[in-house]
XYZ file of C-alpha atoms in Angstrom:
115
model
C -109.685 19.448 25.322
C -113.329 20.041 26.115
C -115.696 20.874 23.356
C -118.518 23.293 23.950
C -121.048 20.613 24.887
C -118.762 18.190 26.754
C -119.329 19.972 30.050
C -123.105 20.218 29.539
C -124.468 17.051 27.886
C -128.092 18.211 28.223
C -127.281 21.201 25.987
C -125.763 18.865 23.417
C -128.970 16.844 23.260
C -131.060 19.982 22.955
C -128.833 21.395 20.192
C -128.906 18.067 18.363
C -132.702 18.009 18.496
C -132.867 21.564 17.136
C -130.569 20.692 14.236
C -132.547 17.547 13.414
C -135.780 19.529 13.442
C -134.428 22.232 11.159
C -132.942 19.659 8.769
C -136.284 17.858 8.638
C -137.915 21.151 7.647
C -135.550 21.318 4.684
C -133.309 24.127 5.884
C -131.305 25.186 8.878
C -133.402 27.689 10.766
C -130.679 28.183 13.393
C -127.054 29.142 12.922
C -124.878 26.035 13.013
C -121.282 26.928 13.935
C -118.426 25.472 11.921
C -115.932 23.276 13.719
C -112.440 24.609 14.380
C -110.753 22.537 11.658
C -113.164 23.831 9.021
C -112.536 27.422 10.069
C -108.780 26.841 9.870
C -109.044 25.254 6.409
C -111.051 28.235 5.184
C -108.375 30.498 6.666
C -105.679 28.584 4.794
C -107.553 28.970 1.513
C -108.063 32.686 2.156
C -104.400 33.208 3.052
C -103.152 31.333 -0.016
C -105.571 33.253 -2.233
C -104.408 36.618 -0.847
C -100.762 35.662 -1.342
C -101.462 34.481 -4.889
C -103.233 37.776 -5.651
C -100.076 39.596 -4.521
C -97.916 37.565 -6.899
C -96.679 34.918 -4.469
C -97.841 31.589 -5.841
C -96.338 29.509 -3.010
C -96.200 30.189 0.732
C -94.017 28.301 3.198
C -95.816 26.170 5.750
C -93.842 27.912 8.501
C -95.295 31.281 7.435
C -98.811 29.842 7.351
C -98.330 28.418 10.869
C -97.195 31.767 12.171
C -99.997 33.761 10.544
C -102.748 31.373 11.633
C -101.252 30.638 15.031
C -101.300 26.861 14.657
C -98.735 24.134 15.209
C -96.989 22.544 12.268
C -98.547 19.146 13.027
C -102.012 20.688 12.921
C -101.248 22.506 9.676
C -99.899 19.349 8.058
C -103.086 17.458 8.979
C -105.224 20.228 7.480
C -103.031 20.414 4.376
C -103.449 16.678 3.881
C -107.228 17.098 3.955
C -107.094 20.030 1.526
C -104.694 18.137 -0.748
C -106.982 15.104 -0.817
C -109.729 17.405 -2.100
C -107.310 18.819 -4.729
C -107.610 22.348 -3.306
C -103.952 22.853 -2.380
C -100.626 21.407 -3.403
C -97.761 20.984 -0.944
C -94.252 20.564 -2.312
C -90.604 21.245 -1.518
C -89.049 24.441 -2.804
C -85.499 25.425 -1.878
C -85.435 22.787 0.878
C -88.606 23.992 2.587
C -92.222 22.899 2.429
C -94.497 25.317 0.615
C -98.147 25.317 -0.382
C -100.082 26.793 -3.257
C -103.680 26.776 -4.420
C -104.671 24.478 -7.231
C -107.083 25.691 -9.905
C -109.916 24.070 -7.929
C -108.737 25.761 -4.736
C -108.684 29.118 -6.496
C -112.245 28.584 -7.716
C -113.439 27.624 -4.223
C -111.666 30.619 -2.712
C -113.264 33.002 -5.205
C -116.689 31.472 -4.576
C -116.249 31.891 -0.813
C -115.327 35.529 -1.232
C -118.368 36.134 -3.400
C -120.693 34.557 -0.833
């Protein structure tokens, strides 16, 4: 799968130089896009938060896959990363894998919504 700059290496160098310059100045003067995995993890947190707000503490991984349009293998990789940061908990409930936000995940989700 090609990333945005794989086809145009000169643009990658230019973008890298711009980021380095803005970081050296102490802030990012240009918009720096998030990578796809980060966007998906934020989507997972948002989805779990919305479900929790509606009274559903746990959501099946199959439902999350369907709503986000990702494969189960991708979701499991992302869930592992979120679990390692203690933001979500994945467990078995009625013979299916489900996920829920931890207290830390709830706090992060609320902070993201406030931003």
